[in-house]
Amino acid sequence: MSIVKNSYTFILSVKGLAFILKAGYGINSLHRIEVVMRYYSTRNRAESAGFAAAALTGLAPDGGLFIPEEIPRYPSAVCSSLGTMDFHDIAFETIKPYVDSEIPGGVLEDIIRSAYPFTAPLIETGDRLVLELFHGPTAAFKDFGARFMARAFSYLRRNEDRPLHILTATSGDTGGAVADGFFGIEGISVTVLYPKGRVSPLQERQIAGLGGNISALAVEGSFDDCQALVKAAFTDADLRKRLALSSANSINISRLIPQAVYYAAAAGRSVMGCANSDGEATPRDPARQGGRERPWKGGPLTMCVPSGNFGNLTAGLYAMNMGAPIRGFIAATNINQTVPDYLATGDYRVRPSRATISNAMDVGAPSNFERMAAHWSYGDLRRMIRGVPVTDDETREVIRTVYECRGYYLDPHGAVGWKAVDKAARNRDGGSNPEDGPAAILATAHPAKFAETVEPLTGPVPVPASLKKVMEREPKALTIPADIAALKEVL
Ligand SMILES: *Cc1c(COP(=O)(O)O)cnc(C)c1O
């Protein structure tokens, strides 16, 4: 505990929570004030950085990931009004404690307004809710993180003249969202590494079709190889000397934090019992509506998160621990089930990734696991999360039956989530349990992005306008072997 005194104010800080006593107003006006959040490496609690340094360097110098020293709590007035607040106001209240003192409130408001001309509707399909995260320009949830990050970087670098070079590995959707988020931003260039032949034609156009300050490298290898190359580049002393490097995949804390926003917004709405009406891009066949035999009545949500690198789920854990009314999580994976196996056995074993139809989740060594393990014990994680792996056959079957019964089109990632809720309900084990309340599946991508998988099962999927434009672009990527020397040469 410390007390700082200046001419008008006393700042009393207890365990990181600070209150300001305004002399003129007497002791009963206690205002919570801006507390400077520090970030630590997951591998070293001794040194800390502010938000700007943590965001702009991406990875800590020791190879660890930055985590906030503590997860802030929403003020109780915010917590109780999440169900009625505007999405932008929830974003402001969620992000503010993490960036205080480095991004002034007015700037943060502008960033949020410009980053999110779209929201995340919570759609009711009978007894099941879908949190649609694909209403942004690249039709995947990564727009939420990438668009905030691009604008935050642009502000944080406002006084620099050395250009910033962003290096990012993608299994599909990150690259598109990052490329789109940074396209045309002055003083920043972006190189996206993606596994050659393992992303969809549309994703490839989103990554490699922009040109300008965005370069694309098709790596002869897997996503894990791409990720390893990025990590190698970051720890390469020679490269670090030559270039101002930063990362932009889900290891970057500035991408992770804004992803907590839609969890809080959806959780608040669910408690109020108010789902959204369909959004414009909602992929629903108006001729087929059904499955409403068990109507949804509201209540705290179990959220099912289709997961690969576990950035999205980690952001959900932040929202829950900030006080958003979330019952728990289902971590849905495809057969790359490193985390579900860990939750079941306590034994964490990374393995090579295997290709599936939900390719944005083909991750055998999820990078954000290190964050989860740094914040929470195995017991904590088991209390908050159930892991459920899903096969490609199950995924296809769910895409077909959900379309047939409810007229709703799922993409392969959302379908993994849907199936995981089915399997968890059948397989109660005392953890966070979807049977005990409403479950919302995070639909992480629009099904039209994965038309080659979805359409054979459902027929033509309605295509949102944003995606129609992308298909007209010509992809221009350079192919490189999965080798750091080759990457260094290109950079
Ligand atoms: C990136 C991605 C995921 C996985 O998200 P993580 O944060 O890496 O767990 C799931 N679905 C889609 C469509 C994605 O693009």
CSV table of C-alpha atoms and ligand atoms in Angstrom, one decimal, residues 140-142 171-174 203 250 255 259 305-313 360-361 363 368 411 413-414 444-445 450, ligand 1:
chain,number,residue,atom,x,y,z
A,140,ALA,CA,-13.8,-13.6,-39.4
A,141,PHE,CA,-13.5,-12.8,-35.7
A,142,LYS,CA,-9.9,-11.8,-36.1
A,171,SER,CA,-3.1,-20.5,-40.4
A,172,GLY,CA,-5.6,-18.7,-42.6
A,173,ASP,CA,-7.7,-16.0,-41.0
A,174,THR,CA,-5.2,-14.0,-39.0
A,203,GLN,CA,-8.1,-16.5,-47.6
A,250,SER,CA,-2.7,-13.8,-31.4
A,255,ARG,CA,-5.0,-8.1,-30.3
A,259,GLN,CA,-11.4,-9.9,-28.1
A,305,VAL,CA,-15.0,-21.4,-28.4
A,306,PRO,CA,-13.6,-23.1,-31.5
A,307,SER,CA,-9.9,-23.0,-30.7
A,308,GLY,CA,-6.6,-23.3,-32.4
A,309,ASN,CA,-4.0,-21.0,-30.9
A,310,PHE,CA,-6.3,-20.3,-27.9
A,311,GLY,CA,-6.1,-16.5,-28.2
A,312,ASN,CA,-9.8,-16.3,-28.4
A,313,LEU,CA,-10.4,-18.5,-25.4
A,360,ALA,CA,-7.6,-22.1,-38.9
A,361,MET,CA,-7.5,-24.4,-35.9
A,363,VAL,CA,-2.5,-26.0,-34.3
A,368,ASN,CA,-1.5,-18.9,-26.0
A,411,ASP,CA,-18.7,-22.7,-41.2
A,413,HIS,CA,-15.0,-23.8,-37.3
A,414,GLY,CA,-18.4,-22.8,-35.9
A,444,THR,CA,-15.7,-17.5,-35.8
A,445,ALA,CA,-16.0,-17.2,-39.6
A,450,PHE,CA,-15.3,-22.0,-46.6
B,1,LIG,C1,-8.1,-18.1,-35.8
B,1,LIG,C2,-9.4,-18.9,-35.9
B,1,LIG,C3,-9.8,-19.7,-34.9
B,1,LIG,C4,-8.9,-20.1,-33.7
B,1,LIG,O1,-8.7,-19.0,-32.9
B,1,LIG,P1,-7.6,-19.0,-31.8
B,1,LIG,O2,-7.7,-17.7,-31.1
B,1,LIG,O3,-6.3,-19.2,-32.6
B,1,LIG,O4,-7.9,-20.1,-30.9
B,1,LIG,C5,-11.0,-20.3,-35.0
B,1,LIG,N1,-11.8,-20.1,-36.1
B,1,LIG,C6,-11.4,-19.3,-37.1
B,1,LIG,C7,-12.3,-19.1,-38.3
B,1,LIG,C8,-10.2,-18.6,-37.0
B,1,LIG,O5,-9.8,-17.8,-38.0
